[in-house]
CSV table of C-alpha atoms and ligand atoms in Angstrom, one decimal:
chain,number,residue,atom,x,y,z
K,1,UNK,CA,75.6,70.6,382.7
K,2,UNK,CA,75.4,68.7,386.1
K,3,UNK,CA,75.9,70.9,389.3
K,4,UNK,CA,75.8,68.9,392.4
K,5,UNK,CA,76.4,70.9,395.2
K,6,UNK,CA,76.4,70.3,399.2
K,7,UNK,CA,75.2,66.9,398.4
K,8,UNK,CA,74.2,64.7,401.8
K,9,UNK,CA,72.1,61.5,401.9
K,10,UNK,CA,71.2,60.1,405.5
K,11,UNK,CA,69.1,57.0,405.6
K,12,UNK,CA,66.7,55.9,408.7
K,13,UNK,CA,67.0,52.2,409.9
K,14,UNK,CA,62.9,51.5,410.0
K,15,UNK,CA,63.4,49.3,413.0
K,16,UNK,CA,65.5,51.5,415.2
K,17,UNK,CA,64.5,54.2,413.5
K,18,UNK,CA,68.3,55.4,414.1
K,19,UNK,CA,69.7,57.9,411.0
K,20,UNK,CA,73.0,57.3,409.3
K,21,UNK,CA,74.6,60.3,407.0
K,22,UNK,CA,75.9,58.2,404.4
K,23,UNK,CA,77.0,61.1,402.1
K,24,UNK,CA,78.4,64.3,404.0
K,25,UNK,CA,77.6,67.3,401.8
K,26,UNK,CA,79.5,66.7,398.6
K,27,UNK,CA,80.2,68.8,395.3
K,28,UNK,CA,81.0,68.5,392.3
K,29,UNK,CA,80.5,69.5,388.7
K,30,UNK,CA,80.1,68.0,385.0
K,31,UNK,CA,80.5,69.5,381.9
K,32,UNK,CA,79.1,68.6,378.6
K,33,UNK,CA,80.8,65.7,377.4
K,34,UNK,CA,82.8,65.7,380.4
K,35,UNK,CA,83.8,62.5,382.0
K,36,UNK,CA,84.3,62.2,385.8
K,37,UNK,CA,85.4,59.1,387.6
K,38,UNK,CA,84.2,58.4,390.8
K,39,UNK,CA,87.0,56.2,392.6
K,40,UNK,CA,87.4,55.0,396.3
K,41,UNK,CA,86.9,51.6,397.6
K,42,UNK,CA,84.0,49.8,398.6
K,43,UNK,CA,81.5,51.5,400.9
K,44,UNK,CA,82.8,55.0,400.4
K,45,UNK,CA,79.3,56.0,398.5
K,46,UNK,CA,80.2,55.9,395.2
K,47,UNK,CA,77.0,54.0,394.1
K,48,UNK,CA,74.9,56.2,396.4
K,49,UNK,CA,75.8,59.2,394.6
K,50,UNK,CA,74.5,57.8,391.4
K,51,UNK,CA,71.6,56.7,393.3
K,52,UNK,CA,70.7,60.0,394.3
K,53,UNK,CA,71.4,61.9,390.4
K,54,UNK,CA,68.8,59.1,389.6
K,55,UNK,CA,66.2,59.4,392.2
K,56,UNK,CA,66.4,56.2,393.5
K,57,UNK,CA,67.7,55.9,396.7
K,58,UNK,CA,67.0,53.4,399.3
K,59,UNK,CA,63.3,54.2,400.8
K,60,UNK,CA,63.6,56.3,404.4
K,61,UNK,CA,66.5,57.9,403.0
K,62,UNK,CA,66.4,61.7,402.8
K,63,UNK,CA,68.7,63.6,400.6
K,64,UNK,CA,69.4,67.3,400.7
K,65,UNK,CA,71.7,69.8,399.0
K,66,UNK,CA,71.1,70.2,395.0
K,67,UNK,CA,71.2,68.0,391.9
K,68,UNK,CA,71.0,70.2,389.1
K,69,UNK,CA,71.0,69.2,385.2
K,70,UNK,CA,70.8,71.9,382.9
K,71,UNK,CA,69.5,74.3,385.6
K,72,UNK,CA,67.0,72.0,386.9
K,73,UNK,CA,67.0,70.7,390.6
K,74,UNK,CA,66.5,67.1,390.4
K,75,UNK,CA,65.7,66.8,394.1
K,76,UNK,CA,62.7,69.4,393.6
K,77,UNK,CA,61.4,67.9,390.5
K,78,UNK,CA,58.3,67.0,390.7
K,79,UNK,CA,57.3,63.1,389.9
K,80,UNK,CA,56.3,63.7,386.3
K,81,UNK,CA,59.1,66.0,385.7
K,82,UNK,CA,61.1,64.0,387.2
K,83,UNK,CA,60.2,60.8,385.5
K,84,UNK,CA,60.9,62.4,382.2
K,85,UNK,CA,63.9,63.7,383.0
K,86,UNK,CA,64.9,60.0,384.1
K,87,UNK,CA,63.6,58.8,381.0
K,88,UNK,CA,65.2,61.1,378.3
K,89,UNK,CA,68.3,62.7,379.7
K,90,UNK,CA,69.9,59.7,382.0
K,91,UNK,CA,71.3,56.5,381.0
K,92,UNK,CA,72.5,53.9,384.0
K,93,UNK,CA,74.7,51.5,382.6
K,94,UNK,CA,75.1,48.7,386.0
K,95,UNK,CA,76.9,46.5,387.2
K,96,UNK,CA,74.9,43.3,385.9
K,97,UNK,CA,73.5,43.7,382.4
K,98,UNK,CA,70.7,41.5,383.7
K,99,UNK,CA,69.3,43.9,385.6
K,100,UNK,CA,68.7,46.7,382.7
K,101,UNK,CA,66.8,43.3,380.9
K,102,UNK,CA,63.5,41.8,380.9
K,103,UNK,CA,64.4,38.5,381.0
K,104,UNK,CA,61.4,37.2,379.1
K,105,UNK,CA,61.8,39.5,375.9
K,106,UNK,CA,63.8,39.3,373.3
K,107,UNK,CA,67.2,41.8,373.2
K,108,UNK,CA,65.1,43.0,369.7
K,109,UNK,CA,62.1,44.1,372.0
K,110,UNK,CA,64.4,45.8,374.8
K,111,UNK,CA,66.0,48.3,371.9
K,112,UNK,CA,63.0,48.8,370.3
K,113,UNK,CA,60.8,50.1,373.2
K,114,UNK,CA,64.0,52.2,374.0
K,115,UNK,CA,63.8,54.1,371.2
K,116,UNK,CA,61.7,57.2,371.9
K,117,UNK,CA,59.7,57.4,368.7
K,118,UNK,CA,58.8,53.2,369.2
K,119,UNK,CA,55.3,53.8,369.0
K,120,UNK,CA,55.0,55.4,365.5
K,121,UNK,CA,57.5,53.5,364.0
K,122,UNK,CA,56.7,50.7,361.8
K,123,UNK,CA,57.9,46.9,362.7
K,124,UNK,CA,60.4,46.8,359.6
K,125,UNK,CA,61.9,50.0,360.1
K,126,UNK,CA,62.3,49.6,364.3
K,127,UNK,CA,64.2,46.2,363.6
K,128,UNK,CA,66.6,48.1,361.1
K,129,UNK,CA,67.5,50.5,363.2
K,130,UNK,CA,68.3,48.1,366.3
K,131,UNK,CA,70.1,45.4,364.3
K,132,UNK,CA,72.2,49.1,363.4
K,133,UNK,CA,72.3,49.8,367.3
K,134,UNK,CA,73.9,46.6,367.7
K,135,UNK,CA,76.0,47.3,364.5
K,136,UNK,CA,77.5,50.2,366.1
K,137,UNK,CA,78.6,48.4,369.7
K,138,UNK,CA,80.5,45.8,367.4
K,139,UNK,CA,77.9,43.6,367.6
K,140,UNK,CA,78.0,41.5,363.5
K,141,UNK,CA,75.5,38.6,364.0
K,142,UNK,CA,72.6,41.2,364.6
K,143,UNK,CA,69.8,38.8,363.9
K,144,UNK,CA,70.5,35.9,366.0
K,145,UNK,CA,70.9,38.7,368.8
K,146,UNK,CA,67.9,40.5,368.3
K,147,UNK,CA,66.0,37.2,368.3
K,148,UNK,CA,67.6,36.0,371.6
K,149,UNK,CA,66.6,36.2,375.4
K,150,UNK,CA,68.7,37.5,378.0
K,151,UNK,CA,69.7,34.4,379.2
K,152,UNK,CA,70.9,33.0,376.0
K,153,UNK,CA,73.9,36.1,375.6
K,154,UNK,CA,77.2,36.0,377.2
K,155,UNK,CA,77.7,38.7,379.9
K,156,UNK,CA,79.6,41.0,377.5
K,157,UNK,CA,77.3,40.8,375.1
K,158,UNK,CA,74.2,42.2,377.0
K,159,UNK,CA,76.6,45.0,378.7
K,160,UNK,CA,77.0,46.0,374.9
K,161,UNK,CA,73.3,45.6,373.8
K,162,UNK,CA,72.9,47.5,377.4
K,163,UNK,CA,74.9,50.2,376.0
K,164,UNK,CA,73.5,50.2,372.8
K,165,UNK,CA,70.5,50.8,374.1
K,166,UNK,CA,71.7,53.9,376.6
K,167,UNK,CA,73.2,55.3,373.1
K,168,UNK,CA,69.8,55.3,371.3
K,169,UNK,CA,68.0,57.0,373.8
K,170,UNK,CA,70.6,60.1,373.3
K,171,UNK,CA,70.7,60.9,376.9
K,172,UNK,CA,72.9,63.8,378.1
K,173,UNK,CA,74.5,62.2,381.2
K,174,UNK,CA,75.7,58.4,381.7
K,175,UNK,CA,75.9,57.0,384.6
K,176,UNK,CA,78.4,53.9,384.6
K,177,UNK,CA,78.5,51.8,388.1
K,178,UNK,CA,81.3,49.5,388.1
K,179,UNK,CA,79.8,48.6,384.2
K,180,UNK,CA,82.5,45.7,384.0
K,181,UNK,CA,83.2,44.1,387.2
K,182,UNK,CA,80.6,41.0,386.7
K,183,UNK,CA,82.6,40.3,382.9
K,184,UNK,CA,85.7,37.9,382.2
K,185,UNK,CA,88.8,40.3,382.3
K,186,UNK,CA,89.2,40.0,378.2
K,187,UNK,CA,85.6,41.4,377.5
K,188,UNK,CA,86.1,43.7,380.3
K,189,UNK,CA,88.3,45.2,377.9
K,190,UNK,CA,86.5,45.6,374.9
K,191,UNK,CA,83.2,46.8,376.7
K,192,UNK,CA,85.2,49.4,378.3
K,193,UNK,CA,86.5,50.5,374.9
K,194,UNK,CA,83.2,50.4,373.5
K,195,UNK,CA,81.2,52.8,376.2
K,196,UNK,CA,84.7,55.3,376.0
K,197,UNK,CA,84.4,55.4,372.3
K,198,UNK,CA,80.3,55.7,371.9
K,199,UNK,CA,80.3,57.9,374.7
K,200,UNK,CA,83.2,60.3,372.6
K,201,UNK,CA,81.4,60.0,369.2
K,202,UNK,CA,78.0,61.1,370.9
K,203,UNK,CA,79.5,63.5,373.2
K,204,UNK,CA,78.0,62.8,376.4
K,205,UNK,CA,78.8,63.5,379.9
K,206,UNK,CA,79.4,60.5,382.0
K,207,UNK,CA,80.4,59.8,385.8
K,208,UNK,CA,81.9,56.1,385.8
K,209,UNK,CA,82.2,54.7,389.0
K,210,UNK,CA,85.0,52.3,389.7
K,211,UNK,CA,87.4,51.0,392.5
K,212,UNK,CA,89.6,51.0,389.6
K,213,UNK,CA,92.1,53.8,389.6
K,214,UNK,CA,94.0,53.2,386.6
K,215,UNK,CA,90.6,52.3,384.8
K,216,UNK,CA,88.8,55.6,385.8
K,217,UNK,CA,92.2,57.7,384.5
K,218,UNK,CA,92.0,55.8,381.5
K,219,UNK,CA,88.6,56.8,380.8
K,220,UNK,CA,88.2,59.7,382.3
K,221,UNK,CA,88.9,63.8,382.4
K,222,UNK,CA,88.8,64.5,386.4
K,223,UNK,CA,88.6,62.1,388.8
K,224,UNK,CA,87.0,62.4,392.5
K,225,UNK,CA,88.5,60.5,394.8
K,226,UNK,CA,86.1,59.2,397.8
K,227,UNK,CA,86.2,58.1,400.8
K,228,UNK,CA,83.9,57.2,403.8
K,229,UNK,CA,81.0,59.1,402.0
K,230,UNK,CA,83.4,62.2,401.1
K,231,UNK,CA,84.7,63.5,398.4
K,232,UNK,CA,88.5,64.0,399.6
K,233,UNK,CA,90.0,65.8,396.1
K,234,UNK,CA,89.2,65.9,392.4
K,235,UNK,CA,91.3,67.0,389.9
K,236,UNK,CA,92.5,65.5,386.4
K,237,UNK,CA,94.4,61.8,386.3
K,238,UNK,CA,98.1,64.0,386.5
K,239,UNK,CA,96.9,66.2,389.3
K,240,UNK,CA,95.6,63.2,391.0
K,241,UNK,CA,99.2,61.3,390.2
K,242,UNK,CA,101.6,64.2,390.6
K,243,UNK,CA,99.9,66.5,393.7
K,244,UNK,CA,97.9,63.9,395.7
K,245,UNK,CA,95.7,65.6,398.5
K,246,UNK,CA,95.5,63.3,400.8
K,247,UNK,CA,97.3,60.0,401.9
K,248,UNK,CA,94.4,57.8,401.2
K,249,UNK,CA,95.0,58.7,397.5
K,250,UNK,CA,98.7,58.3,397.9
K,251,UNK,CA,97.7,54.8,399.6
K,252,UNK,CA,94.9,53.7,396.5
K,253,UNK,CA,97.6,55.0,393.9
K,254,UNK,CA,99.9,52.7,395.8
K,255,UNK,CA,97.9,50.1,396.0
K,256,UNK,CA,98.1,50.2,391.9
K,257,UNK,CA,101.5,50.0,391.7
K,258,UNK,CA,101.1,49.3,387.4
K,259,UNK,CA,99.4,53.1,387.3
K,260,UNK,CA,102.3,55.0,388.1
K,261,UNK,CA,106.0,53.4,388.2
K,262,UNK,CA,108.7,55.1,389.4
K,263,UNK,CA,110.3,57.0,387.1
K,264,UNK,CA,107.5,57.1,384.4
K,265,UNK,CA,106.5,60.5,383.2
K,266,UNK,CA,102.6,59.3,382.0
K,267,UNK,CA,100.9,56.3,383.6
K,268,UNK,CA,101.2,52.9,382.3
K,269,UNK,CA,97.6,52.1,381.6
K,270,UNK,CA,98.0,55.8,380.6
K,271,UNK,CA,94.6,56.9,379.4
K,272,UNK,CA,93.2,58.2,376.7
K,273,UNK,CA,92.0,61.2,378.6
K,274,UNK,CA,93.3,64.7,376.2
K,275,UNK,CA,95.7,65.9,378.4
K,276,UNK,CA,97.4,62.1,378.8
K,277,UNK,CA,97.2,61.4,375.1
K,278,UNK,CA,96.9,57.5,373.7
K,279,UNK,CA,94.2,55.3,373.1
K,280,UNK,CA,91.7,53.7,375.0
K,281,UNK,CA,91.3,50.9,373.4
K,282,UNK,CA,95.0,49.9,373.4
K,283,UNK,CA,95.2,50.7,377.0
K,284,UNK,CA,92.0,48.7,377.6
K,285,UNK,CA,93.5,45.7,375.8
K,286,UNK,CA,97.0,46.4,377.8
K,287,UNK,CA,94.8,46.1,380.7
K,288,UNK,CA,93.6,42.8,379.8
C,1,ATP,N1,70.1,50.3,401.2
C,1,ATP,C1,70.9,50.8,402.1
C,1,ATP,N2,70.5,51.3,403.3
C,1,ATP,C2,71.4,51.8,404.1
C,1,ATP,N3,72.7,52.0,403.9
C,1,ATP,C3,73.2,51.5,402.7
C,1,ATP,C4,72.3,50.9,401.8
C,1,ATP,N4,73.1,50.6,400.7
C,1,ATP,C5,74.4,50.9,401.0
C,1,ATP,N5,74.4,51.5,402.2
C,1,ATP,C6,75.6,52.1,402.9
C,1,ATP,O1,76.0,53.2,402.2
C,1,ATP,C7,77.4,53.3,402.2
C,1,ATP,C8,77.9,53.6,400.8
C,1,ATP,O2,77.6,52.5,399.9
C,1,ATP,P1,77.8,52.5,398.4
C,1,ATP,O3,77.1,51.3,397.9
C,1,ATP,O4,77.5,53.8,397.8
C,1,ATP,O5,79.4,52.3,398.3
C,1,ATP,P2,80.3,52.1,397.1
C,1,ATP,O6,81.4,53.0,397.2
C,1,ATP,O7,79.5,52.1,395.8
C,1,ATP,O8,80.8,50.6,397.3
C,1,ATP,P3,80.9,49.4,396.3
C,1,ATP,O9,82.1,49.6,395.5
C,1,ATP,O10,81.1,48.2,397.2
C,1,ATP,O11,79.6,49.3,395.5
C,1,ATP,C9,78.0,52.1,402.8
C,1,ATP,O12,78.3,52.3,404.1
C,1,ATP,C10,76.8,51.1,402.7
C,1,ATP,O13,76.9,50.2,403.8
């Protein structure tokens, strides 16, 4: 469903007007449902990548190559087309929760103008279905949160209303960027779980960026391993453990020493990916 192909983003400095290529001509590809994490430490462009699927990188910049979803080239959409596209069939899930927020509305508000038939539905029926939104990200006190602001919610709270609200507008690709970094390690958990099983029982596709090795082969099928705006190898969590490519994976898969012990045949933290087996959520809470 999403063909990137020969992707390369180099942005101009407006004062010295000097060009940096940031991304050097990567591919990749998604399938329905698919999930593919994008791993490598900081800097290596992970973010940028997502930035680029969602039209939004940094102003001078210039991407080339192709972005395709569902046979259409993201990078030649026009604005309207591509606005729509943005709208209907791509969910970011950041970092910070308060970003995806407007901090002076209630959480009720934010679901409800997500959903795509807000307008013609009536007051009574919108709350209903949000309170279920919330209902369905483990979310029990449903009133009190529809009724709060931003501020008022614990981090892990508004990542889960964030998802919710990514879930609602049934979007066919989610794009996770480092979704749990800003929450407490214990909530980490549980939000992780959450996106991994919503994401499942809706069947989307979804590229999770992480530094997080062990995370990303958790939650993920294939994982693409960058570095220094490259894509060095993907290939599924065992491929990436068994046959690394390239020392630097060998060095982040040391550098995770819980991932892979010597003399285990599956990884630790393990994954819930098919071909591993297990269960995310266990191996969420193990992480925690
Ligand atoms: N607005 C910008 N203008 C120019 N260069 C940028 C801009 N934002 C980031 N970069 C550069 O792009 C490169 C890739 O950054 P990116 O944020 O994609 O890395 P990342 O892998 O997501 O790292 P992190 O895990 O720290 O978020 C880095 O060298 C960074 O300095």
């Amino acid at each position: 469903m999403l063909h990137v192909d020969s992707l390369v983003l180099t942005v101009t400095d407006p004062d010295t007007g000097q060009s940096t290529e940031i991304l050097h001509g990567n591919s990749f590809a998604l399938g329905a449902g698919e999930s593919l994490g994008l791993v490598g430490e900081s800097g290596s462009g992970k973010s940028m990548t997502l930035k680029c699927i969602l039209g939004i990188e940094p102003s001078g910049a210039r991407v080339t190559g192709s972005i395709a979803l569902d046979g259409t080239d993201l990078l030649s959409a026009g604005g309207e087309e591509l606005r729509r596209i943005r709208a209907n069939d791509l969910a970011l899930i950041a970092q910070n929760p308060h970003g995806s927020l407007n901090p002076v509305l209630p959480v009720g508000r934010f679901l409800v103008e997500g959903m795509s038939d807000a307008r013609s539905l009536p007051a009574a029926e919108a709350r209903t279905r949000a309170a279920e939104l919330l209902r369905q990200v483990g979310i029990t006190d449903t009133e009190r949160v529809l009724r709060s602001y931003p501020h008022q919610l614990s981090g892990g709270m508004l990542q889960r209303v964030v998802i919710a609200g990514a879930m609602s507008g049934e979007p066919k690709l989610l794009l996770a960027d480092e979704p749990t970094t800003a929450l407490d390690v214990t909530t980490q958990a549980e939000v992780v779980a959450i996106l991994d099983e919503k994401r499942r029982e809706h069947g989307l596709s979804m590229i999770y960026v992480t530094h997080d090795l062990d995370l990303a082969a958790a939650v993920c099928d294939r994982l693409a391993v960058m570095k220094d705006g490259e894509i060095l190898e993907i290939g599924t969590p065992e491929e990436i453990r068994d046959r690394p490519k390239t020392d630097y994976t060998r060095a982040l898969m040391s550098a995770r020493p819980q991932l892979y012990p010597e003399g285990s045949p599956e990884p630790a933290l393990g994954g819930n990916t098919p071909a591993l087996g297990g269960d995310a959520h266990a191996n969420t809470e193990d992480r925690a």
